[in-house]
Coordinates of C-alpha atoms in Angstrom, one line a residue:
Chain A
M1 CA -7.3 -50.0 -49.8
R2 CA -5.2 -46.8 -49.7
R3 CA -4.9 -44.8 -52.9
P4 CA -1.3 -44.6 -54.2
E5 CA -1.2 -40.8 -53.5
E6 CA -2.1 -41.4 -49.9
L7 CA 0.7 -43.9 -49.4
L8 CA 3.2 -41.6 -51.1
W9 CA 2.1 -38.6 -49.1
R10 CA 2.5 -40.7 -46.0
F11 CA 5.9 -41.7 -47.3
L12 CA 6.9 -38.1 -47.8
R13 CA 5.6 -37.0 -44.4
L14 CA 7.6 -39.7 -42.7
S15 CA 10.6 -39.0 -44.8
A16 CA 10.7 -35.4 -43.7
T17 CA 13.0 -36.4 -40.8
A18 CA 15.1 -38.8 -42.8
V19 CA 18.8 -38.5 -43.2
A20 CA 19.9 -36.0 -45.8
H21 CA 22.2 -38.3 -47.7
L22 CA 19.4 -40.3 -49.1
P23 CA 17.8 -39.1 -52.3
A24 CA 14.4 -40.6 -51.6
I25 CA 12.8 -37.3 -50.5
A26 CA 13.6 -34.6 -53.0
W27 CA 13.0 -36.5 -56.2
L28 CA 9.4 -37.3 -55.3
T29 CA 8.4 -33.7 -55.0
P30 CA 8.5 -32.7 -58.6
W31 CA 6.7 -35.9 -59.5
L32 CA 3.9 -35.0 -57.2
L33 CA 3.9 -31.4 -58.4
G34 CA 3.5 -32.5 -62.0
C35 CA 7.0 -32.1 -63.1
A36 CA 7.5 -35.8 -63.7
G37 CA 8.8 -36.8 -67.1
V38 CA 11.7 -34.3 -67.1
E39 CA 14.6 -36.0 -68.6
P40 CA 17.5 -36.1 -66.2
E41 CA 20.5 -34.1 -67.4
K42 CA 22.9 -36.9 -66.5
T43 CA 22.3 -40.5 -66.2
S44 CA 24.6 -43.3 -65.3
S45 CA 24.0 -47.0 -65.1
A46 CA 24.4 -46.9 -61.3
R47 CA 21.9 -44.2 -60.6
A48 CA 19.5 -45.7 -63.2
R49 CA 19.7 -49.1 -61.6
Y50 CA 19.2 -47.6 -58.1
C51 CA 16.3 -45.5 -59.1
G52 CA 14.8 -48.4 -61.1
A53 CA 15.0 -50.7 -58.1
L54 CA 13.6 -48.1 -55.7
C55 CA 10.7 -47.2 -58.0
S56 CA 9.9 -50.8 -58.9
R57 CA 9.8 -51.6 -55.2
L58 CA 7.7 -48.5 -54.4
A59 CA 5.3 -49.4 -57.2
T60 CA 4.5 -52.6 -55.5
C61 CA 3.7 -50.7 -52.4
A62 CA 1.7 -48.0 -54.2
P63 CA 0.2 -49.6 -57.3
G64 CA -0.3 -46.9 -60.0
L65 CA 3.0 -45.2 -59.4
P66 CA 4.3 -44.3 -62.8
L67 CA 7.6 -46.0 -63.1
S68 CA 9.2 -43.8 -65.8
S69 CA 8.3 -40.5 -64.1
C70 CA 9.4 -41.9 -60.7
S71 CA 12.8 -42.9 -62.1
A72 CA 13.3 -39.7 -64.0
S73 CA 12.6 -37.7 -60.9
C74 CA 14.7 -40.0 -58.7
E75 CA 17.7 -39.5 -61.1
L76 CA 17.6 -35.8 -60.7
D77 CA 18.6 -35.9 -57.1
P78 CA 21.8 -33.8 -56.6
D79 CA 23.3 -36.4 -54.2
F80 CA 24.1 -38.5 -57.3
E81 CA 26.6 -35.8 -58.3
R82 CA 28.3 -36.0 -54.9
L83 CA 28.3 -39.6 -53.8
N84 CA 30.4 -42.4 -55.1
E85 CA 28.6 -44.4 -57.8
Q86 CA 29.5 -47.7 -56.2
L87 CA 27.2 -46.8 -53.3
W88 CA 24.1 -46.8 -55.5
S89 CA 24.8 -50.0 -57.4
A90 CA 25.6 -51.7 -54.1
Q91 CA 22.1 -50.9 -52.8
V92 CA 20.1 -52.3 -55.7
D93 CA 19.5 -55.8 -54.2
C94 CA 19.0 -54.5 -50.8
I95 CA 16.3 -52.0 -51.8
G96 CA 14.4 -54.8 -53.6
Q97 CA 14.2 -56.7 -50.3
Q98 CA 12.8 -53.9 -48.1
T99 CA 9.3 -53.9 -46.9
C100 CA 6.9 -51.1 -47.8
E101 CA 6.9 -50.0 -44.2
A102 CA 10.7 -49.9 -44.1
L103 CA 10.7 -47.8 -47.2
A104 CA 8.0 -45.5 -46.0
T105 CA 9.9 -44.7 -42.8
N106 CA 13.2 -44.6 -44.6
V107 CA 14.5 -47.3 -42.3
G108 CA 15.0 -49.5 -45.4
Q109 CA 17.0 -46.8 -47.3
D110 CA 19.1 -46.2 -44.2
A111 CA 19.9 -49.8 -43.8
C112 CA 20.8 -50.2 -47.5
F113 CA 22.9 -47.1 -47.5
E114 CA 24.8 -48.2 -44.4
G115 CA 25.3 -51.7 -45.8
A116 CA 26.7 -50.3 -49.0
R117 CA 28.9 -47.8 -47.1
A118 CA 30.3 -50.6 -45.0
R119 CA 31.3 -52.6 -48.1
L120 CA 32.7 -49.7 -50.0
V121 CA 36.4 -49.9 -50.6
A122 CA 38.1 -46.5 -50.1
S123 CA 39.5 -45.2 -53.3
E124 CA 43.1 -44.0 -53.6
T125 CA 41.8 -40.5 -54.0
C126 CA 39.9 -40.8 -50.7
V127 CA 42.9 -42.0 -48.8
D128 CA 44.9 -39.1 -50.3
F129 CA 42.1 -36.7 -49.3
C130 CA 42.1 -38.1 -45.7
F131 CA 45.8 -37.7 -45.3
A132 CA 45.7 -34.1 -46.6
N133 CA 42.6 -33.4 -44.5
A134 CA 44.2 -34.8 -41.3
K135 CA 47.4 -32.9 -41.8
A136 CA 45.7 -29.6 -42.6
S137 CA 43.2 -30.1 -39.8
F138 CA 46.1 -30.8 -37.3
E139 CA 48.0 -27.7 -38.5
C140 CA 44.8 -25.7 -38.1
G141 CA 44.9 -26.7 -34.4
E142 CA 42.1 -29.2 -34.7
G143 CA 42.3 -33.0 -35.1
H144 CA 41.1 -35.6 -37.6
S145 CA 42.3 -39.2 -37.6
V146 CA 43.2 -40.5 -41.1
A147 CA 41.7 -43.9 -40.4
G148 CA 38.5 -42.3 -39.0
C149 CA 38.2 -40.3 -42.2
V150 CA 38.7 -43.3 -44.4
E151 CA 36.2 -45.3 -42.5
G152 CA 33.7 -42.5 -42.1
F153 CA 31.6 -40.4 -44.4
F154 CA 34.2 -38.9 -46.7
C155 CA 34.9 -42.0 -48.7
T156 CA 31.2 -42.1 -49.8
L157 CA 32.0 -39.1 -51.9
R158 CA 33.0 -39.2 -55.6
D159 CA 36.6 -38.9 -56.4
E160 CA 36.1 -35.6 -58.3
V161 CA 34.6 -34.1 -55.1
L162 CA 37.4 -35.4 -53.0
A163 CA 40.0 -34.1 -55.4
A164 CA 38.6 -30.6 -55.0
G165 CA 38.7 -31.2 -51.2
I166 CA 42.4 -32.0 -51.5
D167 CA 42.9 -28.6 -53.1
C168 CA 41.0 -26.9 -50.3
N169 CA 43.4 -28.6 -47.8
H170 CA 46.4 -27.0 -49.5
M171 CA 45.1 -23.6 -48.5
V172 CA 47.3 -21.9 -45.8
D173 CA 44.5 -19.8 -44.3
C174 CA 42.4 -22.0 -42.0
S175 CA 39.2 -20.0 -42.4
A176 CA 39.5 -20.1 -46.2
R177 CA 40.2 -23.8 -46.0
A178 CA 37.1 -24.4 -43.9
A179 CA 34.9 -22.3 -46.2
C180 CA 36.3 -24.1 -49.3
L181 CA 35.7 -27.5 -47.7
G182 CA 32.2 -26.5 -46.8
G183 CA 31.5 -25.5 -50.3
V184 CA 33.0 -28.6 -51.9
L185 CA 31.9 -31.3 -49.5
G186 CA 28.6 -29.8 -48.5
P187 CA 27.0 -29.5 -45.1
Chain B
M1 CA 43.5 -30.5 -16.8
S2 CA 42.0 -31.5 -20.2
R3 CA 39.0 -29.8 -21.6
R4 CA 36.3 -31.9 -23.1
S5 CA 34.3 -29.4 -25.0
A6 CA 35.2 -28.3 -28.5
L7 CA 36.7 -25.0 -28.6
F8 CA 38.9 -24.2 -30.8
I9 CA 38.1 -27.6 -29.9
A10 CA 35.7 -27.4 -32.6
L11 CA 38.3 -25.4 -32.1
L12 CA 39.3 -25.5 -30.6
G13 CA 40.0 -28.9 -30.4
C14 CA 38.2 -31.2 -28.5
A15 CA 38.6 -33.0 -25.4
G16 CA 42.2 -32.6 -24.8
G17 CA 42.7 -31.8 -28.4
G18 CA 41.3 -35.0 -29.5
A19 CA 39.4 -36.1 -32.6
D20 CA 36.5 -34.1 -33.8
A21 CA 33.1 -35.5 -34.4
D22 CA 32.9 -35.9 -38.1
A23 CA 36.1 -37.9 -38.2
G24 CA 34.3 -40.7 -36.4
A25 CA 36.4 -41.9 -33.5
N26 CA 36.2 -45.5 -32.7
E27 CA 38.5 -48.2 -33.9
R28 CA 40.8 -46.8 -36.5
G29 CA 42.2 -48.6 -39.5
Q30 CA 43.4 -52.2 -39.4
P31 CA 47.0 -52.4 -38.4
G32 CA 49.1 -52.6 -41.5
T33 CA 46.9 -50.5 -43.7
S34 CA 48.5 -47.5 -45.2
Y35 CA 46.4 -45.2 -43.1
A36 CA 46.3 -47.0 -39.7
D37 CA 46.4 -45.1 -36.5
G38 CA 49.9 -44.8 -35.1
R39 CA 51.5 -46.2 -38.2
V40 CA 54.3 -43.6 -37.7
P41 CA 55.2 -43.3 -34.0
V42 CA 56.5 -40.2 -32.4
P43 CA 60.2 -40.0 -33.2
G44 CA 62.2 -41.3 -30.3
C45 CA 59.2 -43.2 -28.8
E46 CA 58.9 -46.0 -31.4
S47 CA 58.8 -48.9 -29.0
F48 CA 55.3 -48.3 -27.7
D49 CA 51.9 -49.4 -28.8
Y50 CA 49.9 -46.6 -30.6
A51 CA 46.7 -48.6 -31.1
S52 CA 43.5 -47.4 -29.4
C53 CA 43.1 -48.9 -26.0
D54 CA 40.6 -48.8 -23.1
I55 CA 41.9 -46.7 -20.2
R56 CA 40.1 -48.9 -17.8
E57 CA 42.5 -51.7 -18.7
P58 CA 45.8 -51.6 -16.7
A59 CA 47.9 -52.6 -19.7
C60 CA 46.5 -49.6 -21.6
V61 CA 47.3 -47.2 -18.7
H62 CA 50.8 -48.7 -18.4
N63 CA 51.5 -48.2 -22.1
L64 CA 50.2 -44.6 -22.1
A65 CA 52.3 -43.9 -19.0
A66 CA 55.4 -45.2 -20.8
I67 CA 54.6 -43.0 -23.8
A68 CA 54.1 -40.0 -21.5
H69 CA 57.5 -40.6 -19.9
C70 CA 59.1 -40.9 -23.3
L71 CA 57.4 -37.8 -24.8
R72 CA 58.6 -35.7 -21.9
G73 CA 62.0 -37.3 -21.6
S74 CA 61.3 -38.2 -18.0
D75 CA 63.1 -40.6 -15.8
T76 CA 61.2 -43.9 -16.3
T77 CA 61.5 -44.8 -12.6
L78 CA 59.1 -41.9 -11.7
P79 CA 55.9 -43.3 -10.2
M80 CA 52.7 -43.0 -12.1
P81 CA 49.5 -42.0 -10.3
E82 CA 46.4 -44.1 -10.0
L83 CA 43.3 -43.4 -12.0
V84 CA 40.1 -42.6 -10.1
Y85 CA 36.8 -42.4 -11.8
V86 CA 34.4 -39.8 -10.5
S87 CA 31.0 -38.4 -11.4
Q88 CA 30.7 -34.8 -12.5
A89 CA 29.1 -34.0 -9.1
E90 CA 32.0 -35.7 -7.3
A91 CA 34.5 -33.8 -9.4
E92 CA 32.7 -30.6 -8.6
R93 CA 33.0 -31.2 -4.9
E94 CA 36.6 -32.2 -5.2
L95 CA 37.4 -29.0 -7.2
A96 CA 35.4 -26.8 -4.9
S97 CA 37.8 -27.8 -2.1
L98 CA 40.7 -26.4 -4.2
F99 CA 39.3 -22.9 -4.4
P100 CA 39.2 -20.3 -1.6
S101 CA 36.1 -20.6 0.6
E102 CA 33.2 -18.4 -0.4
P103 CA 33.5 -14.8 0.7
P104 CA 30.8 -13.2 2.6
A105 CA 27.9 -12.0 0.5
N106 CA 28.7 -9.0 -1.7
A107 CA 32.2 -8.9 -0.3
N108 CA 34.1 -10.3 -3.3
H109 CA 35.4 -6.9 -4.3
F110 CA 37.8 -8.4 -6.8
E111 CA 35.0 -10.0 -8.8
V112 CA 33.0 -6.8 -8.6
A113 CA 36.1 -4.9 -9.8
L114 CA 36.5 -7.1 -12.8
T115 CA 32.8 -6.8 -13.5
L116 CA 33.0 -3.0 -13.5
L117 CA 35.8 -3.3 -16.0
G118 CA 33.7 -5.6 -18.2
L119 CA 36.0 -8.6 -17.7
T120 CA 33.8 -11.0 -15.9
R121 CA 30.2 -11.2 -14.6
P122 CA 28.6 -11.3 -11.1
G123 CA 29.0 -14.7 -9.4
A124 CA 31.5 -16.1 -12.0
L125 CA 34.4 -16.2 -9.6
S126 CA 32.7 -17.9 -6.6
A127 CA 34.2 -21.2 -5.6
M128 CA 31.1 -23.1 -6.6
A129 CA 30.8 -21.4 -9.9
Q130 CA 34.4 -22.2 -10.8
A131 CA 34.1 -25.8 -9.6
E132 CA 30.9 -26.3 -11.6
R133 CA 32.5 -24.8 -14.7
Y134 CA 35.6 -26.9 -14.5
A135 CA 33.7 -30.1 -13.7
R136 CA 31.5 -29.6 -16.7
E137 CA 34.3 -28.6 -19.1
W138 CA 37.1 -30.9 -18.1
A139 CA 37.4 -34.6 -19.0
A140 CA 39.9 -35.3 -16.3
F141 CA 42.3 -33.5 -14.0
Y142 CA 45.4 -34.4 -12.0
S143 CA 45.1 -33.9 -8.2
H144 CA 48.3 -33.1 -6.4
G145 CA 46.6 -33.7 -3.1
R146 CA 45.5 -37.2 -4.0
Q147 CA 48.4 -38.0 -6.3
A148 CA 45.8 -39.3 -8.7
I149 CA 44.3 -38.6 -12.1
L150 CA 40.6 -38.1 -11.7
V151 CA 38.6 -39.0 -14.8
I152 CA 35.2 -37.4 -14.9
E153 CA 32.5 -39.7 -16.1
H154 CA 30.2 -37.4 -18.1
A155 CA 26.8 -38.4 -19.4
T156 CA 28.3 -38.4 -22.9
P157 CA 31.6 -40.3 -22.7
L158 CA 34.6 -39.5 -24.8
D159 CA 35.6 -41.7 -27.7
P160 CA 38.6 -44.0 -27.0
L161 CA 41.0 -41.8 -29.0
S162 CA 40.2 -38.7 -27.1
E163 CA 40.3 -40.6 -23.8
N164 CA 43.8 -41.8 -24.6
V165 CA 44.9 -38.3 -25.5
V166 CA 43.4 -36.9 -22.3
L167 CA 45.3 -39.5 -20.3
I168 CA 48.6 -38.6 -21.9
H169 CA 47.9 -34.9 -21.0
E170 CA 47.2 -35.7 -17.3
M171 CA 50.1 -38.1 -17.1
V172 CA 52.4 -35.3 -18.1
H173 CA 51.0 -33.3 -15.1
A174 CA 51.7 -36.3 -12.9
L175 CA 55.3 -36.3 -14.1
Q176 CA 55.6 -32.6 -13.7
D177 CA 54.5 -33.0 -10.1
A178 CA 56.8 -35.9 -9.4
E179 CA 59.8 -33.9 -10.8
H180 CA 59.0 -30.3 -9.8
D181 CA 56.3 -30.5 -7.0
L182 CA 53.4 -28.5 -8.6
E183 CA 52.2 -27.4 -5.2
A184 CA 55.5 -25.8 -4.4
F185 CA 55.6 -24.3 -7.9
S186 CA 52.2 -22.7 -7.4
Q187 CA 53.2 -21.3 -4.0
R188 CA 56.4 -19.8 -5.4
Y189 CA 55.2 -18.5 -8.8
R190 CA 51.4 -18.2 -8.8
L191 CA 51.1 -14.9 -6.9
G192 CA 48.6 -12.8 -8.8
V193 CA 46.6 -12.7 -12.0
D194 CA 49.6 -12.2 -14.3
T195 CA 52.0 -14.6 -12.6
D196 CA 49.2 -17.1 -12.2
L197 CA 48.5 -17.1 -15.9
R198 CA 52.1 -17.4 -17.0
S199 CA 52.7 -20.2 -14.5
S200 CA 49.6 -22.1 -15.7
S201 CA 50.9 -21.5 -19.3
V202 CA 54.1 -23.5 -18.4
V203 CA 52.2 -26.3 -16.7
E204 CA 49.4 -26.6 -19.2
G205 CA 51.5 -25.6 -22.2
E206 CA 53.8 -28.5 -21.7
A207 CA 51.0 -31.0 -21.3
R208 CA 49.3 -29.7 -24.4
L209 CA 52.5 -29.9 -26.4
H210 CA 53.0 -33.6 -25.7
E211 CA 49.4 -34.4 -26.0
R212 CA 49.4 -32.9 -29.5
R213 CA 52.5 -34.8 -30.5
Y214 CA 50.9 -38.0 -29.3
F215 CA 47.6 -37.1 -31.1
A216 CA 49.4 -36.5 -34.4
A217 CA 50.9 -40.1 -34.3
R218 CA 47.6 -41.6 -33.2
A219 CA 45.8 -39.8 -36.0
G220 CA 48.1 -41.5 -38.5
L221 CA 50.2 -38.5 -39.3
D222 CA 54.0 -38.5 -39.8
S223 CA 55.5 -36.0 -37.3
A224 CA 58.2 -35.3 -39.8
E225 CA 55.7 -34.0 -42.3
I226 CA 53.6 -31.7 -40.0
D227 CA 54.3 -28.1 -39.0
L228 CA 53.9 -28.0 -35.2
Q229 CA 54.6 -24.3 -35.0
L230 CA 51.9 -23.6 -37.5
S231 CA 49.6 -25.9 -35.6
F232 CA 50.1 -24.2 -32.3
G233 CA 49.8 -20.8 -33.8
N234 CA 46.5 -21.7 -35.4
L235 CA 45.3 -23.3 -32.2
R236 CA 46.1 -20.1 -30.3
D237 CA 44.2 -18.0 -32.9
A238 CA 41.2 -20.2 -32.8
S239 CA 41.3 -20.1 -29.0
E240 CA 41.2 -16.4 -29.1
R241 CA 38.3 -16.3 -31.5
W242 CA 36.4 -18.5 -29.1
L243 CA 37.4 -16.5 -26.1
F244 CA 36.2 -13.2 -27.4
E245 CA 32.8 -14.7 -28.1
Q246 CA 32.4 -15.4 -24.3
E247 CA 30.7 -13.0 -21.9
D248 CA 33.1 -13.8 -19.1
L249 CA 36.5 -13.0 -20.6
Y250 CA 38.5 -13.5 -17.3
S251 CA 37.2 -17.1 -16.7
A252 CA 37.4 -18.0 -20.4
S253 CA 41.1 -16.9 -20.3
Q254 CA 41.8 -19.3 -17.5
L255 CA 40.2 -22.1 -19.5
S256 CA 42.0 -21.4 -22.7
V257 CA 45.1 -19.2 -22.6
P258 CA 47.4 -21.7 -20.8
Y259 CA 46.4 -24.5 -23.2
A260 CA 46.8 -22.4 -26.4
H261 CA 49.2 -19.5 -25.8
G262 CA 51.0 -21.5 -23.2
A263 CA 51.4 -24.4 -25.7
A264 CA 52.7 -22.1 -28.4
Y265 CA 55.2 -20.7 -25.9
V266 CA 56.4 -24.1 -24.5
F267 CA 56.6 -25.5 -28.1
D268 CA 59.0 -22.6 -28.9
V269 CA 61.1 -23.4 -25.9
W270 CA 61.1 -27.2 -26.6
D271 CA 61.9 -26.7 -30.3
A272 CA 64.9 -24.5 -29.5
G273 CA 66.2 -26.4 -26.4
G274 CA 64.5 -29.7 -26.1
P275 CA 63.0 -31.3 -23.0
S276 CA 65.7 -30.0 -20.7
A277 CA 64.8 -26.4 -21.7
V278 CA 61.2 -27.0 -20.9
R279 CA 62.2 -28.6 -17.5
E280 CA 64.1 -25.4 -16.7
L281 CA 60.9 -23.4 -17.0
F282 CA 59.8 -24.9 -13.7
D283 CA 62.7 -23.3 -12.0
A284 CA 62.7 -20.1 -14.0
P285 CA 59.3 -19.5 -15.6
P286 CA 58.8 -16.6 -18.0
A287 CA 58.9 -13.3 -16.0
T288 CA 55.4 -12.3 -17.1
M289 CA 52.6 -13.2 -19.5
R290 CA 54.1 -10.6 -21.8
D291 CA 57.0 -13.0 -22.4
V292 CA 54.6 -15.8 -23.2
L293 CA 52.6 -13.5 -25.6
A294 CA 55.6 -12.0 -27.3
T295 CA 57.0 -15.4 -28.0
S296 CA 53.6 -16.7 -29.2
W297 CA 52.6 -13.7 -31.2
G298 CA 56.0 -12.8 -32.4
G299 CA 56.9 -9.6 -30.6
E300 CA 60.0 -8.0 -29.2
L301 CA 61.2 -10.0 -26.1
A302 CA 63.9 -7.8 -24.6
V303 CA 62.0 -4.9 -23.2
L304 CA 62.6 -3.0 -20.0
L305 CA 59.7 -3.6 -17.6
E306 CA 58.6 -1.1 -15.0
P307 CA 56.9 -3.0 -12.3
F308 CA 54.8 -1.2 -9.7
E309 CA 55.5 -1.3 -6.0
A310 CA 53.0 -3.2 -3.9
P311 CA 50.6 -0.7 -2.3
T312 CA 50.9 -0.4 1.4
E313 CA 47.9 1.8 2.2
P314 CA 45.0 3.3 0.4
P315 CA 46.0 6.3 -1.7
S316 CA 44.3 9.6 -1.1
G317 CA 43.0 12.0 -3.6
L318 CA 41.3 9.5 -5.9
G319 CA 37.9 11.0 -5.4
F320 CA 36.6 7.8 -3.9
E321 CA 36.7 9.4 -0.4
G322 CA 35.1 12.8 -0.4
S323 CA 31.5 12.5 0.7
R324 CA 31.8 8.7 0.9
G325 CA 34.5 8.6 3.5
E326 CA 37.7 6.6 3.5
A327 CA 38.3 3.8 1.1
S328 CA 39.9 0.5 2.2
L329 CA 42.3 -1.4 0.0
E330 CA 40.8 -4.9 -0.4
A331 CA 43.0 -6.5 -3.1
W332 CA 45.7 -5.7 -5.6
T333 CA 47.4 -7.5 -8.4
S334 CA 49.1 -7.1 -11.8
M335 CA 46.7 -8.0 -14.6
G336 CA 49.6 -8.2 -17.0
A337 CA 49.7 -7.8 -20.8
W338 CA 46.9 -10.3 -21.2
G339 CA 44.7 -8.1 -18.9
V340 CA 45.4 -5.2 -21.3
Y341 CA 44.6 -7.4 -24.2
L342 CA 41.3 -8.4 -22.7
L343 CA 40.5 -4.7 -22.3
V344 CA 41.3 -3.6 -25.8
R345 CA 40.7 -6.5 -28.1
P346 CA 36.9 -6.1 -28.1
K347 CA 37.3 -2.5 -28.9
L348 CA 39.6 -2.9 -31.9
D349 CA 38.8 -4.4 -35.3
E350 CA 42.3 -5.2 -36.1
L351 CA 43.9 -8.1 -34.3
E352 CA 47.4 -6.8 -34.8
S353 CA 46.6 -3.4 -33.3
A354 CA 45.3 -5.1 -30.1
R355 CA 48.3 -7.4 -29.8
S356 CA 50.7 -4.5 -30.4
L357 CA 49.0 -2.5 -27.6
A358 CA 49.1 -5.5 -25.2
L359 CA 52.8 -6.0 -26.0
A360 CA 53.4 -2.3 -25.2
W361 CA 52.6 -3.2 -21.6
R362 CA 55.5 -2.6 -19.2
G363 CA 53.8 -3.0 -15.9
D364 CA 50.5 -2.4 -14.1
L365 CA 48.8 -2.4 -10.8
L366 CA 45.1 -3.0 -10.2
E367 CA 43.9 -1.9 -6.8
V368 CA 40.5 -2.8 -5.5
F369 CA 38.9 -0.7 -2.8
S370 CA 35.8 -1.0 -0.6
L371 CA 34.0 2.1 0.2
P372 CA 32.1 2.8 3.4
T373 CA 28.9 2.4 1.5
G374 CA 29.8 -1.2 0.7
E375 CA 30.5 -0.4 -3.0
T376 CA 33.6 -1.3 -4.8
A377 CA 36.0 1.1 -6.5
V378 CA 39.0 0.3 -8.8
R379 CA 42.2 2.0 -9.8
W380 CA 44.1 0.4 -12.6
Q381 CA 47.4 2.0 -13.5
I382 CA 49.0 0.7 -16.7
Q383 CA 52.5 1.6 -17.8
L384 CA 53.1 1.3 -21.5
G385 CA 56.1 1.5 -23.8
D386 CA 55.6 5.1 -24.8
P387 CA 53.2 8.0 -24.6
V388 CA 51.7 7.2 -28.0
D389 CA 50.6 3.8 -26.9
A390 CA 49.3 5.3 -23.7
A391 CA 47.3 7.9 -25.6
R392 CA 45.8 5.1 -27.8
L393 CA 44.8 3.0 -24.7
A394 CA 43.3 6.0 -23.0
E395 CA 41.3 6.9 -26.1
L396 CA 40.0 3.3 -26.4
V397 CA 38.7 3.1 -22.8
R398 CA 37.4 6.7 -22.7
D399 CA 33.9 5.6 -23.5
M400 CA 33.7 2.7 -21.1
P401 CA 30.6 3.2 -18.9
G402 CA 31.5 3.9 -15.3
V403 CA 35.2 4.3 -16.0
T404 CA 37.3 7.4 -16.4
A405 CA 40.7 7.2 -18.0
S406 CA 43.6 9.7 -17.7
G407 CA 47.0 9.6 -19.2
A408 CA 50.3 11.0 -18.1
G409 CA 53.3 10.3 -20.2
A410 CA 53.4 6.5 -20.9
R411 CA 51.0 5.7 -18.1
V412 CA 47.2 5.4 -18.2
T413 CA 45.1 5.3 -15.1
L414 CA 41.6 3.9 -15.1
L415 CA 39.3 4.8 -12.2
T416 CA 35.8 3.4 -11.7
T417 CA 33.1 5.8 -10.7
P418 CA 30.6 3.9 -8.5
P419 CA 27.0 5.1 -8.9

């Protein structure tokens, strides 16, 4: 039988190529480095529920994984500050249904994220952002479809982030706008 | 022709100015949603379907053709061309047949001349190199000879939105050909580097104008709320940023200037005089690229040009002869204000300084000579607006390796010094 650490290291190694929008990589690192137990600065029911579901499921794959430390580290992930809370709560059931192999390879997290993203209803702020972004993009000589934006990645972001993005799109200088959007929306 | 790579497409726009990658680009918005594609049609062209469609379906092509007619204000009885799907290799062969046949080895003195001036690189202007470049970069092109739109099937296909936009662009070319005979237009107006670029700017500029109007509607934007002049100005600036990152400025100019500066120019004409004013450009195109640039950049239009006489024999006293024997005139052309811009922009930090110097152009003559040794020599005489501009230009090019510059009044003469 594998020791829990072995399984987690394997999990980490396989996760190294995983998509960046999932928080399953970064939060495990401080736990493994002995930083577990740090109280998250911010908690919300959505992130707590997501992290609780993920850690509970991981604990069944790697018996001995300390749940409280796991959840605490999980909740520190910066993506919680950027992404819409509905995304996390919508993944709770899905995470609990994933196999250990799927979680170790991040296939499970990907599937849950995509499923939640597909069900996410665009907020009014996101639709406003997408109109502002399409207009500014067009006037900068590029091109974004409003619908493509609404149905794509942007509406996975929190309204606060998108509101800041709307401000960026009001900038006249296209280089300044691009830099502002890069800073607000992330890579 | 419609480019497929991002330029300004990132820049620069994308294929034909289509959607960029992170917007996603497949089916867009259910009809009726507040953000659906095409929810606000192009004014005056409301009776068409703006939903995404498959250009392999005849109904889709028919609808896009109708939109192209409407955007351009063309006679709806004009025939539309057939669509032919070709591989990149087939497109390359087709395009190679459009360029002059390969010159004898080492005999393309014009290419060598531009290389000596730092404007291109060896081999870039061969028929095969150009055909390969265009087949790689373009998503489609209109063929006058075949009266057809050739859609190039690349390994990575375009998304449906970009395909639709590209087809609108090429259909505008087909309509131009049906109304104005693009072959005759070329023979009449595309007679040298400067006149070729200004003529391309009319042809591609109009296609880009209507393509962008269509794209705005398809993207879910309300044309009444967008600033087209700002859009074309930024498209032009982004195009220039891309261009001056390229090693081969001459070839990059052909790929970008007509679509960016040309579009800004044609938009200005269309905005002031409507479709009929644009149509008149095919009978009376701008005299030179300087007109296109002055309109696009915002410079003085009414200036007195000082065109050079066509050379009839190799001049003497240039220093090419001497120990090397007599030089033979191989080619001559006017490089125009854009040629001056290509020369000075990389040497100046300030964009406006470079544009000002280019707009100071009043005429030029680039002569390419072959020497008995087989080497190539160049004389480029440039007439500027005043001696101050000429002195600035001479100073800028003074340190160019292998080139000497001299000024006399408002004229600067560049001479290459073959090793």
